[in-house]
Tab-separated table of C-alpha atoms in Angstrom:
chain	number	residue	atom	x	y	z
A	5	UNK	CA	0.026	56.639	149.315
A	6	UNK	CA	0.738	54.331	152.096
A	7	UNK	CA	3.445	51.705	152.165
A	8	UNK	CA	0.869	48.891	152.164
A	9	UNK	CA	-0.711	50.126	148.924
A	10	UNK	CA	2.697	50.376	147.245
A	11	UNK	CA	3.594	46.838	148.344
A	12	UNK	CA	0.276	45.455	147.097
A	13	UNK	CA	0.587	47.233	143.739
A	14	UNK	CA	4.165	45.986	143.347
A	15	UNK	CA	3.170	42.432	144.240
A	16	UNK	CA	0.251	42.467	141.810
A	17	UNK	CA	2.478	43.873	139.042
A	18	UNK	CA	5.007	41.089	139.589
A	19	UNK	CA	2.255	38.466	139.520
A	20	UNK	CA	0.866	39.992	136.334
A	21	UNK	CA	4.274	39.831	134.644
A	22	UNK	CA	4.846	36.225	135.702
A	23	UNK	CA	1.410	35.077	134.570
A	24	UNK	CA	1.744	36.970	131.264
A	25	UNK	CA	5.092	35.276	130.636
A	26	UNK	CA	3.635	31.812	131.145
A	27	UNK	CA	0.536	32.576	129.071
A	28	UNK	CA	2.684	33.712	126.138
A	29	UNK	CA	4.947	30.688	126.544
A	30	UNK	CA	1.928	28.343	126.522
A	31	UNK	CA	0.400	30.103	123.496
A	32	UNK	CA	3.640	29.713	121.531
A	33	UNK	CA	3.774	26.042	122.486
A	34	UNK	CA	0.224	25.552	121.200
A	35	UNK	CA	1.107	27.242	117.915
A	36	UNK	CA	4.134	24.968	117.486
A	37	UNK	CA	1.989	21.890	118.170
A	38	UNK	CA	-0.603	23.061	115.653
A	39	UNK	CA	2.080	23.567	113.004
A	40	UNK	CA	3.489	20.107	113.685
A	41	UNK	CA	0.020	18.572	113.366
A	42	UNK	CA	-0.595	20.357	110.080
A	43	UNK	CA	2.706	19.089	108.689
A	44	UNK	CA	1.876	15.565	109.856
A	45	UNK	CA	-1.510	15.733	108.185
A	46	UNK	CA	0.116	16.858	104.944
A	47	UNK	CA	2.523	13.908	105.055
A	48	UNK	CA	-0.314	11.504	105.835
A	49	UNK	CA	-2.333	12.886	102.924
A	50	UNK	CA	0.513	12.341	100.463
A	51	UNK	CA	1.129	8.821	101.747
A	52	UNK	CA	-2.564	8.006	101.500
A	53	UNK	CA	-2.645	9.227	97.895
A	54	UNK	CA	0.354	7.099	96.921
A	55	UNK	CA	-1.109	4.023	98.625
A	56	UNK	CA	-4.427	4.619	96.853
A	57	UNK	CA	-2.651	4.718	93.499
A	58	UNK	CA	-0.963	1.410	94.258
A	59	UNK	CA	-4.257	-0.160	95.298
A	60	UNK	CA	-5.904	0.875	92.034
A	61	UNK	CA	-3.527	-1.361	90.085
A	62	UNK	CA	-5.237	-4.686	89.357
A	63	UNK	CA	-3.775	-7.718	91.081
A	64	UNK	CA	-3.155	-10.608	88.701
A	65	UNK	CA	-1.004	-12.807	90.900
A	66	UNK	CA	-2.873	-15.550	92.747
A	67	UNK	CA	-0.398	-16.065	95.559
A	68	UNK	CA	-1.872	-15.956	99.046
A	69	UNK	CA	1.102	-13.941	100.314
A	70	UNK	CA	0.661	-11.261	97.651
A	71	UNK	CA	-3.037	-10.983	98.406
A	72	UNK	CA	-2.266	-10.735	102.121
A	73	UNK	CA	0.211	-7.903	101.482
A	74	UNK	CA	-2.387	-6.183	99.315
A	75	UNK	CA	-4.897	-6.497	102.141
A	76	UNK	CA	-2.365	-5.152	104.632
A	77	UNK	CA	-1.752	-2.124	102.417
A	78	UNK	CA	-5.503	-1.468	102.311
A	79	UNK	CA	-5.647	-1.696	106.112
A	80	UNK	CA	-2.725	0.718	106.399
A	81	UNK	CA	-4.485	3.161	104.114
A	82	UNK	CA	-7.597	3.032	106.268
A	83	UNK	CA	-5.597	3.584	109.449
A	84	UNK	CA	-3.803	6.545	107.858
A	85	UNK	CA	-7.175	8.044	106.996
A	86	UNK	CA	-8.429	7.544	110.542
A	87	UNK	CA	-5.336	9.154	112.045
A	88	UNK	CA	-5.519	12.102	109.655
A	89	UNK	CA	-9.188	12.665	110.438
A	90	UNK	CA	-8.569	12.435	114.184
A	91	UNK	CA	-5.708	14.924	113.999
A	92	UNK	CA	-7.458	17.369	111.725
A	93	UNK	CA	-10.699	17.294	113.693
A	94	UNK	CA	-9.075	19.252	116.528
A	95	UNK	CA	-6.908	21.594	114.471
A	96	UNK	CA	-8.405	25.064	114.455
A	97	UNK	CA	-6.809	26.373	111.251
A	98	UNK	CA	-9.408	27.261	108.644
A	99	UNK	CA	-7.025	27.561	105.682
A	100	UNK	CA	-5.274	24.211	106.006
A	101	UNK	CA	-6.220	20.699	106.891
A	102	UNK	CA	-9.971	20.751	106.460
A	103	UNK	CA	-11.166	17.232	105.921
A	104	UNK	CA	-14.203	15.950	104.111
A	105	UNK	CA	-15.708	15.204	107.505
A	106	UNK	CA	-15.528	18.869	108.504
A	107	UNK	CA	-16.949	19.919	105.141
A	108	UNK	CA	-19.863	17.491	105.586
A	109	UNK	CA	-20.540	18.852	109.069
A	110	UNK	CA	-20.774	22.386	107.640
A	111	UNK	CA	-23.436	21.324	105.107
């Protein structure tokens, strides 16, 4: 083999190693982000359930401030649901984090 062929093969091998390193590094970063999103969705789900339980309690106090706080809690619950749906829409895991929206799309 000629010197030029050896140099080209060596250069291509080095480029392959460098690109493989960065591809693996990027893949691990994506997996960490996906895990973080799944944990966030789980926390949002538990918070939404606890807020829903609070909102099911009848409100007997006629104060405007109490009703405003009750309304704010309902708004917070809706925003939590929107965030959870937005996060879980792009998560590719099939075992965790499927939302009702994804289940409806399948049917």
